[in-house]
Structures are given as C-alpha cells and as structure tokens.
Coordinates of C-alpha atoms in Angstrom, one line a residue:
X596 CA -102.8 78.9 6.5
X597 CA -100.6 76.2 6.4
X598 CA -102.5 74.2 4.1
X599 CA -102.2 75.0 0.5
X600 CA -106.0 75.9 -0.9
X601 CA -107.5 74.5 -3.6
X602 CA -106.4 77.5 -6.2
X603 CA -102.8 77.3 -4.7
X604 CA -102.9 73.7 -6.5
X605 CA -104.9 74.5 -9.7
X606 CA -102.2 77.6 -9.8
X607 CA -99.1 75.0 -9.6
X608 CA -100.4 72.9 -12.0
X609 CA -101.3 75.2 -13.9
X610 CA -97.5 76.5 -14.0
X611 CA -95.9 73.0 -14.5
X612 CA -98.0 72.7 -17.1
X613 CA -96.7 75.8 -19.1
X614 CA -93.2 75.1 -17.8
X615 CA -93.3 71.4 -19.3
X616 CA -96.6 70.9 -21.3
X617 CA -98.4 67.9 -21.4
X618 CA -95.9 65.7 -23.7
X619 CA -92.5 66.4 -21.5
X620 CA -94.6 65.2 -18.9
X621 CA -96.2 62.4 -20.4
X622 CA -92.5 61.1 -21.8
X623 CA -91.2 61.8 -18.2
X624 CA -93.6 59.2 -16.8
X625 CA -93.2 56.6 -19.7
X626 CA -89.3 57.0 -18.4
X627 CA -90.4 56.4 -15.3
X628 CA -91.8 53.0 -15.7
X629 CA -89.7 51.8 -17.9
X630 CA -87.2 52.2 -15.0
X631 CA -89.1 51.0 -12.8
X632 CA -89.7 47.3 -15.1
X633 CA -86.0 47.6 -15.7
X634 CA -84.8 47.7 -12.3
X635 CA -87.4 44.7 -11.2
X636 CA -86.1 42.3 -14.4
X637 CA -82.3 42.9 -13.3
X638 CA -83.8 42.2 -9.3
X639 CA -85.7 38.5 -10.7
X640 CA -82.0 38.5 -12.7
X641 CA -80.4 38.6 -9.4
X642 CA -82.5 35.9 -8.2
X643 CA -81.6 33.4 -10.7
X644 CA -78.2 33.8 -10.7
X645 CA -78.3 33.7 -6.5
X646 CA -79.8 30.4 -6.7
X647 CA -77.3 28.6 -8.8
X648 CA -74.9 27.4 -6.5
X649 CA -71.5 27.8 -8.0
X650 CA -69.5 24.5 -8.3
X651 CA -66.5 24.1 -5.5
X652 CA -63.5 23.8 -6.8
X653 CA -61.1 21.6 -4.1
X654 CA -57.0 22.2 -4.4
X655 CA -55.0 19.0 -4.4
X656 CA -52.6 19.3 -1.2
X657 CA -51.6 15.7 -1.8
X658 CA -49.7 16.5 -4.9
X659 CA -47.1 14.3 -6.2
X660 CA -43.6 16.1 -4.8
X661 CA -41.5 15.9 -8.1
X662 CA -44.8 18.1 -9.1
X663 CA -43.4 21.2 -8.3
X664 CA -40.4 22.7 -10.4
X665 CA -37.0 23.3 -9.2
X666 CA -36.8 27.2 -8.6
X667 CA -33.2 27.8 -8.7
X668 CA -33.7 31.4 -9.8
X669 CA -35.6 32.7 -6.4
X670 CA -33.5 34.9 -4.1
X671 CA -31.1 37.7 -4.7
X672 CA -29.0 37.9 -7.7
X673 CA -25.2 38.7 -7.5
X674 CA -24.5 41.6 -9.6

C-alpha cells in the first residue's frame, strides 16, 4: 500500500500532460537545459578570472616629507 502501482503513475502522467501539455513541458526542459549551460559557463569564467593574479600594489612609505600638503584647516573653527 505504500508504493504506487503502474496505474497510479499512468494517472499522474495523464494529469500532468493535461495540465501542462506536451509543448509546455518540452519548453520547460529546454529552459532548464539552457540554465544549466549558463551556470557551467559562469563557473568556467570564474575559474579563468581566479587564475589571473591581481597585480600587487605597494605604497611608498618613505615618501619625501615635503610631499604632504600643510593642513591648517584641521580642527574646530571659531564661529
């Protein structure tokens, strides 16, 4: 009683075909296939960008002392 017999499956398939029709089911499966292909392509694109290391940017901490502008506008101003 727990498993479905062949007649149950035939009725279920017939109801699904009546509700959705053959055209809608094949269109749906085509959309699913395109989604899977797009997903796989996205994964391959991510792997290609991950292989390229980003250029390391370094900051020069020993810059000349006169290179920074004199900031006299820092602090509170009297109103």
